[in-house]
mmCIF file of C-alpha atoms and ligand atoms in Angstrom:
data_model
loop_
_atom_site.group_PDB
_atom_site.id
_atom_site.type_symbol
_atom_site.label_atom_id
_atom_site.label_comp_id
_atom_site.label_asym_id
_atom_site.label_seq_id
_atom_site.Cartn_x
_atom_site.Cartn_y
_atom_site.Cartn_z
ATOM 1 C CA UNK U 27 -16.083 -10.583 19.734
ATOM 2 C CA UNK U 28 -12.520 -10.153 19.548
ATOM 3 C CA UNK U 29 -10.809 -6.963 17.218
ATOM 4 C CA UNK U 30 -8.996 -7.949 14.871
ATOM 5 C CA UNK U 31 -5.929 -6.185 13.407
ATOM 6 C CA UNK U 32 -5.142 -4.767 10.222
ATOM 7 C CA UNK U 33 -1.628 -5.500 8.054
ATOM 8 C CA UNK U 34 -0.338 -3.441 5.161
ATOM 9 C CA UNK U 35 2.123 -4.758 2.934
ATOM 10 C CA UNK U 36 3.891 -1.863 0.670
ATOM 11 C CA UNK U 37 6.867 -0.056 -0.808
ATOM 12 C CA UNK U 38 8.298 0.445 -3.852
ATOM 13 C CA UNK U 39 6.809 -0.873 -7.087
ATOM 14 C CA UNK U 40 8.600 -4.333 -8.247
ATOM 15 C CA UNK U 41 10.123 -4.866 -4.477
ATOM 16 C CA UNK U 42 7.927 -8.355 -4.411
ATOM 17 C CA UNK U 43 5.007 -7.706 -2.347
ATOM 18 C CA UNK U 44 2.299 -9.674 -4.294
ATOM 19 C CA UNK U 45 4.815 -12.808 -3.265
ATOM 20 C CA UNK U 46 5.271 -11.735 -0.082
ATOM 21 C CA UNK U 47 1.417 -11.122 0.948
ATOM 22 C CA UNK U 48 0.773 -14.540 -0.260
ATOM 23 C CA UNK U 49 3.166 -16.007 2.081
ATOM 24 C CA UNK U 50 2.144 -13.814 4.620
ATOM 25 C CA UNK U 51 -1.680 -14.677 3.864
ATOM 26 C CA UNK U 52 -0.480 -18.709 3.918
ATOM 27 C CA UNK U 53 1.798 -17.775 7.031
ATOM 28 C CA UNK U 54 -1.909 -16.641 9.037
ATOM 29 C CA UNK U 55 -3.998 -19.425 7.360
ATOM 30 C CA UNK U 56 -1.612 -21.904 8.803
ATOM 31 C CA UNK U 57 -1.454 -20.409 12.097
ATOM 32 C CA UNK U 58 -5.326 -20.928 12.191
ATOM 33 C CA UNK U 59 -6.252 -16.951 11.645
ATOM 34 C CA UNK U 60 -9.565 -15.974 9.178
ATOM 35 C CA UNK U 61 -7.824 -13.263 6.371
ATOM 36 C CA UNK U 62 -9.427 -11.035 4.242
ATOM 37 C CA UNK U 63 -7.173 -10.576 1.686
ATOM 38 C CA UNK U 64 -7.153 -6.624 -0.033
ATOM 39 C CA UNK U 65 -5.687 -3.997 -1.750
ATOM 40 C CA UNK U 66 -5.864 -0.301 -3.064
ATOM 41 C CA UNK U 67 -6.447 0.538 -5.195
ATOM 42 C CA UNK U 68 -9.484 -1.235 -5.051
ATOM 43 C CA UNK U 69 -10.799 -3.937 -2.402
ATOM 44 C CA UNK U 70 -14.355 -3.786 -3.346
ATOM 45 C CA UNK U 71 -16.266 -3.687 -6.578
ATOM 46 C CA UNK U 72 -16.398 0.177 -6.865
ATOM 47 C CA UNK U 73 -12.841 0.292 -5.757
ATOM 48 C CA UNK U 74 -12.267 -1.838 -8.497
ATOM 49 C CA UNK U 75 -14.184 0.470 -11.192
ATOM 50 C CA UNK U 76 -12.172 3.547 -9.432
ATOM 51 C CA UNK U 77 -8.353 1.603 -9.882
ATOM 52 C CA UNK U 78 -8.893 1.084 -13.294
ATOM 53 C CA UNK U 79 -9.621 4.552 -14.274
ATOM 54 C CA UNK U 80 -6.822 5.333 -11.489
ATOM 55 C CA UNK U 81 -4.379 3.352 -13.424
ATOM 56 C CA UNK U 82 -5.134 3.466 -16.763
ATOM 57 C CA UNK U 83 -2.597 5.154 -19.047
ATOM 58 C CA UNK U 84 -5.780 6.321 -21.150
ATOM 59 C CA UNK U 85 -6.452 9.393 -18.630
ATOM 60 C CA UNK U 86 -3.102 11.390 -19.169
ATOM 61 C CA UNK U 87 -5.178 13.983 -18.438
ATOM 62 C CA UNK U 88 -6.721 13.254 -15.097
ATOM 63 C CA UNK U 89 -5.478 16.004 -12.517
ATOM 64 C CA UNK U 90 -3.410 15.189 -9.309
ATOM 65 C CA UNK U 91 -6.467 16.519 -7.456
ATOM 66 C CA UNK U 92 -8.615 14.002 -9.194
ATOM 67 C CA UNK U 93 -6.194 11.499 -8.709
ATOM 68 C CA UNK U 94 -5.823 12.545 -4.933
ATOM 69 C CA UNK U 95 -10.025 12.158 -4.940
ATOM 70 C CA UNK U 96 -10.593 8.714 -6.640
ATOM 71 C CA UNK U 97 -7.776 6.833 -4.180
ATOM 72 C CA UNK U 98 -9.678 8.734 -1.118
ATOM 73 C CA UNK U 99 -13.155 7.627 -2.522
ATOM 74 C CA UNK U 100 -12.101 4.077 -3.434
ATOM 75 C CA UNK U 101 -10.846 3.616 0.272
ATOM 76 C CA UNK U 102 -13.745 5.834 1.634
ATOM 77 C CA UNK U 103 -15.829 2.527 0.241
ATOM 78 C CA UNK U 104 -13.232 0.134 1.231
ATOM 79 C CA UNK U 105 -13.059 1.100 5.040
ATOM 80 C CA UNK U 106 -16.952 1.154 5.333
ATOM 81 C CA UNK U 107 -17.742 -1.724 2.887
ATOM 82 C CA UNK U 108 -14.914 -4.246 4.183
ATOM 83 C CA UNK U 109 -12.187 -2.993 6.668
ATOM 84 C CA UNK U 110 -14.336 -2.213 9.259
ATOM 85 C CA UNK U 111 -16.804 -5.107 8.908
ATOM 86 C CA UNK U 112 -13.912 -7.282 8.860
ATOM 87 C CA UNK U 113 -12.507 -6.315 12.362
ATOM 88 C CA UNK U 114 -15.352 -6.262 13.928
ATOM 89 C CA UNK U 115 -15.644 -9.912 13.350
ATOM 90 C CA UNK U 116 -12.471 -10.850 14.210
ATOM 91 C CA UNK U 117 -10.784 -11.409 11.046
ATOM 92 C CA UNK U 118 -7.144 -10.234 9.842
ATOM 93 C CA UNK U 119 -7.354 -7.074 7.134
ATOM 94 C CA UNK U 120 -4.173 -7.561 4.958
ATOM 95 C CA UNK U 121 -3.909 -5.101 2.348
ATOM 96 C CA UNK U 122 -1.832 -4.410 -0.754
ATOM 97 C CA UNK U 123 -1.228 -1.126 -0.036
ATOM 98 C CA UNK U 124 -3.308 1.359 1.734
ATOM 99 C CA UNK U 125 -2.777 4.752 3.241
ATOM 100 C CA UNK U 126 0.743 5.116 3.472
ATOM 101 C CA UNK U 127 0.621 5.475 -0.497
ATOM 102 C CA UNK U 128 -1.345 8.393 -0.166
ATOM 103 C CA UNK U 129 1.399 10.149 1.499
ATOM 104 C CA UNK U 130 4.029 8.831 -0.596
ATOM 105 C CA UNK U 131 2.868 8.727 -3.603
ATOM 106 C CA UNK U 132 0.578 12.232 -3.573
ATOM 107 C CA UNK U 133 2.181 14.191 -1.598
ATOM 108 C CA UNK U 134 5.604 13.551 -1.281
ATOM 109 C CA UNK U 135 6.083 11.833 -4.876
ATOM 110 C CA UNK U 136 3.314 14.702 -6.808
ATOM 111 C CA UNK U 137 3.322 17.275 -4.236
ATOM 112 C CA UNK U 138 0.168 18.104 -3.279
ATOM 113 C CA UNK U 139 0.023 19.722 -0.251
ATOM 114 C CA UNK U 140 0.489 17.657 2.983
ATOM 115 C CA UNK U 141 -2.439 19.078 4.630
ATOM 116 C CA UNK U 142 -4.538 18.688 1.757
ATOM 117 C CA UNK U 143 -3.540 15.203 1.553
ATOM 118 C CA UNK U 144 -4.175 14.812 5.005
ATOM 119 C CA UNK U 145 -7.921 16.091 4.497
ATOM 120 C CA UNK U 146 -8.779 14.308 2.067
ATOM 121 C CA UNK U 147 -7.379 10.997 4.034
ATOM 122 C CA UNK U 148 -8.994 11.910 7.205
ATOM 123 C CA UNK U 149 -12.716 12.334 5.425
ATOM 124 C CA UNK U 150 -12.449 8.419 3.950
ATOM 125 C CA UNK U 151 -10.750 6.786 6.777
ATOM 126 C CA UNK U 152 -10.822 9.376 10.373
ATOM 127 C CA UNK U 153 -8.117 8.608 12.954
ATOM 128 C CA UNK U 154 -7.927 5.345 11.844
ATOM 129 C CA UNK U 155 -4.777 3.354 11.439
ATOM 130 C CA UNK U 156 -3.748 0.276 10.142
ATOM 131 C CA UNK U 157 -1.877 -1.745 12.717
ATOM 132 C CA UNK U 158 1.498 -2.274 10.998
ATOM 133 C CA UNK U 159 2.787 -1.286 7.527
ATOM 134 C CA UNK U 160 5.764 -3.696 5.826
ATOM 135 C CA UNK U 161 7.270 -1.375 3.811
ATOM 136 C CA UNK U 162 9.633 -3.476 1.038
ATOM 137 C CA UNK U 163 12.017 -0.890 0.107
ATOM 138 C CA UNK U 164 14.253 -0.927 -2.649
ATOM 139 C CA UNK U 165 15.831 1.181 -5.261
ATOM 140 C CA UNK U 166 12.889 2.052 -8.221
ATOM 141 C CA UNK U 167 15.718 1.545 -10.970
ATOM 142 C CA UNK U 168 15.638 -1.880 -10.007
ATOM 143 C CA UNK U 169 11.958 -1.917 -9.405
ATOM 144 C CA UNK U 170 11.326 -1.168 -12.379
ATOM 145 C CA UNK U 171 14.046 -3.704 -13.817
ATOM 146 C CA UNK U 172 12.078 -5.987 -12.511
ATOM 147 C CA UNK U 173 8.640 -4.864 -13.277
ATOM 148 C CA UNK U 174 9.438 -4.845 -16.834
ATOM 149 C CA UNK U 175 11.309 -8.166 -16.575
ATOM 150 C CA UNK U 176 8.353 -10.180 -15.862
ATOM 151 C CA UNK U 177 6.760 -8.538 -19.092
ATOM 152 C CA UNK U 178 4.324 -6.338 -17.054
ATOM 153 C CA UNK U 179 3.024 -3.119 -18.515
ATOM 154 C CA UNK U 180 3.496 -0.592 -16.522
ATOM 155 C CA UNK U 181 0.564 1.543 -15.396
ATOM 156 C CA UNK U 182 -0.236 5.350 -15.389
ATOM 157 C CA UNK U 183 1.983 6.225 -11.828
ATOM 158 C CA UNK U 184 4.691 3.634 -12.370
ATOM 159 C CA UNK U 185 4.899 5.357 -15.758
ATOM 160 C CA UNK U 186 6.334 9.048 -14.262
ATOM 161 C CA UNK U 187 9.717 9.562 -14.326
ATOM 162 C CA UNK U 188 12.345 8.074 -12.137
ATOM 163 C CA UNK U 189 12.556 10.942 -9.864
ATOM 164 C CA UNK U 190 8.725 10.544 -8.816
ATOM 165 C CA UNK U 191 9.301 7.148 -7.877
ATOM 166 C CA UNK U 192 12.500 7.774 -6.127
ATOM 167 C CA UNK U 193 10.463 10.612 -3.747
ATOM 168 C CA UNK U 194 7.920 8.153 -3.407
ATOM 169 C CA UNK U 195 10.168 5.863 -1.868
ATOM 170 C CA UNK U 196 11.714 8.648 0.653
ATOM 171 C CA UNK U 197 8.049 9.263 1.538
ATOM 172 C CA UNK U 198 7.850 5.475 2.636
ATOM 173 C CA UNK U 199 11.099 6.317 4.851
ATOM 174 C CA UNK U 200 9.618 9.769 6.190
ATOM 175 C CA UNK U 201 6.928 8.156 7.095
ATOM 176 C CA UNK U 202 8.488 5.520 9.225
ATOM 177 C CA UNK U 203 10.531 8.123 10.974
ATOM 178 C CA UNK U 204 7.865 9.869 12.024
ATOM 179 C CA UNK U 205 5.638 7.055 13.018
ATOM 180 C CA UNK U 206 8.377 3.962 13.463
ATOM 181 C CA UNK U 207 5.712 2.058 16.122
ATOM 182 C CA UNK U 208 3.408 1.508 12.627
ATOM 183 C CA UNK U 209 5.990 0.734 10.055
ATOM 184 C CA UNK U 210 8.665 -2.015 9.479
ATOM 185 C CA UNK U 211 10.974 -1.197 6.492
ATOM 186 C CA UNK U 212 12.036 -4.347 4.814
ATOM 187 C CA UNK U 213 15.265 -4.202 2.056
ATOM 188 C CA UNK U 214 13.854 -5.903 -0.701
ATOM 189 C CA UNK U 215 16.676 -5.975 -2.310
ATOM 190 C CA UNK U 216 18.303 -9.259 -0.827
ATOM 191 C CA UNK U 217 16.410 -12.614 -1.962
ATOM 192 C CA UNK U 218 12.606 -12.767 -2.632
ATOM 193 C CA UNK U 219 13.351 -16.026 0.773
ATOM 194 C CA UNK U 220 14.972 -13.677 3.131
ATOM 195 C CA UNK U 221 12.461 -10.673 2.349
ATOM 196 C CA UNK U 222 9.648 -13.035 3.050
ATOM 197 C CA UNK U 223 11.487 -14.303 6.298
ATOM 198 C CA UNK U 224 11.558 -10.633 7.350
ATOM 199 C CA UNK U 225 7.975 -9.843 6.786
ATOM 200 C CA UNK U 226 7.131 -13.198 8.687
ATOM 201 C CA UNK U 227 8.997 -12.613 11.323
ATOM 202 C CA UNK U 228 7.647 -8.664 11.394
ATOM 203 C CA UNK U 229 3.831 -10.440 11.617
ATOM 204 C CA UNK U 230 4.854 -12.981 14.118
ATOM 205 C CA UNK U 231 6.480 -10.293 16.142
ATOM 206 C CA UNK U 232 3.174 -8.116 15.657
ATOM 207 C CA UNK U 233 0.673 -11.241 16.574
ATOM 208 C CA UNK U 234 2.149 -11.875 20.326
ATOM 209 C CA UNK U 235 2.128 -7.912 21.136
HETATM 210 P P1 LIG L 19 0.035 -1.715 -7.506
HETATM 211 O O1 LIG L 19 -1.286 -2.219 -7.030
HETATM 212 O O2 LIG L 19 0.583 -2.472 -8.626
HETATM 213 O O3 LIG L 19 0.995 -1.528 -6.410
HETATM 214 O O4 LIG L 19 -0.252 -0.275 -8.184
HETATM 215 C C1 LIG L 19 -0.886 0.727 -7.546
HETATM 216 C C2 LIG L 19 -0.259 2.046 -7.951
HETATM 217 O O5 LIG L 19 -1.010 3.111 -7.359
HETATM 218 C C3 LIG L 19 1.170 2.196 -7.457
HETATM 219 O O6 LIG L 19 1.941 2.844 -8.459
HETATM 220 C C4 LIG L 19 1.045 3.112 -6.267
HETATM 221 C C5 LIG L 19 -0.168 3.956 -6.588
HETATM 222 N N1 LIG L 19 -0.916 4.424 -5.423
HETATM 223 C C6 LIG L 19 -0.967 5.804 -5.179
HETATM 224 O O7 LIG L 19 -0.406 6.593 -5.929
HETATM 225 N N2 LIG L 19 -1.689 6.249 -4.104
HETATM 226 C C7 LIG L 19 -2.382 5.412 -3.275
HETATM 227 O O8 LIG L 19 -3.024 5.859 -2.312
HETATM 228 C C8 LIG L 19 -2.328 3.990 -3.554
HETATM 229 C C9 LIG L 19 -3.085 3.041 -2.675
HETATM 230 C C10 LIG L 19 -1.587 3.548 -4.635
#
């Protein structure tokens, strides 16, 4: 049975990705592909159960270690439950997010230790590796702008202030640097059409490798 592969969409908070996984998800139904459609947090029922105490503003108090600990068990659950079942039967994994955030968001963003990170990253998911992350980068000011313009509340990270999200965001960029073969950086702050034409083009590109 053929592998099949494994797409991330992510980025900054309000850059468009929940439009731009649906046209990628349309984009692969289309083109005749099976998609299991994901994200993190979450993907499965526990994962579910684990984002909403993740991202509820009602745990001020939940450490960054904790924090750090629920998004490695959630996709601990994830990989075993769904990922990997998934591939092995062919099917394309495309996930809101995954474990880029990690990175960005814990360590570079909160500042846990890279290492530590790293650890607790390498017990859920080993040496594995999605096969390409679409990063939608764009400026958290006008993330945010936008998050709060369609009336969305905004949820216990997006909540921290602007300089958490900004180092988020260079984590995204570090990232790619370091590891450009597994990440496409997208401006996402052109038109919602042209981002999408990007991130189709990125897939399309990624399909006939
Ligand atoms: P979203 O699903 O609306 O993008 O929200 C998920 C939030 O969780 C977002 O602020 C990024 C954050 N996050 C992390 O901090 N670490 C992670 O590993 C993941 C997957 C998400």
């Amino acid at each position: 049975m053929n592998k099949g592969i494994m797409i991330v969409c992510d980025g900054s908070n309000g850059a468009g990705k929940t439009t731009v996984i649906k046209a990628i998800e349309k984009f692969l139904i289309d083109s005749g592909h099976e998609v299991v459609l994901t994200r993190e947090p979450g993907g499965t029922p526990i994962g579910e159960k684990l984002r909403e105490i993740i991202l509820s503003k009602e745990n001020p108090e939940m450490t960054d270690l904790t924090e750090l600990m629920l998004f490695g068990a959630g996709r601990a659950q994830h990989i075993q439950e769904k990922i990997i079942p998934s591939l092995n039967a062919g099917k394309i994994v495309l996930s809101d997010r995954f474990d880029a955030a990690t990175f960005s968001f814990q360590h570079y963003a909160r500042g846990l230790d890279f290492d530590l990170v790293k650890s607790v990253n390498d017990l859920a998911i080993g040496s594995f590796k999605p096969d390409i992350n679409i990063i939608l980068d764009l400026d958290p000011k006008v993330g945010l702008e936008r998050v709060r313009g369609r009336g969305d509340e905004l949820d216990r990270l997006e909540d921290e202030d602007m300089n958490f999200l900004i180092r988020a965001r260079e984590g995204y960029l570090e990232q790619a640097k370091a590891e450009p073969s597994l990440f496409a950086i997208i401006d996402a702050s052109v038109s919602l059409e042209e981002v999408i034409n990007k991130a189709l083009i990125t897939v399309k590109n990624h399909l006939n490798k």
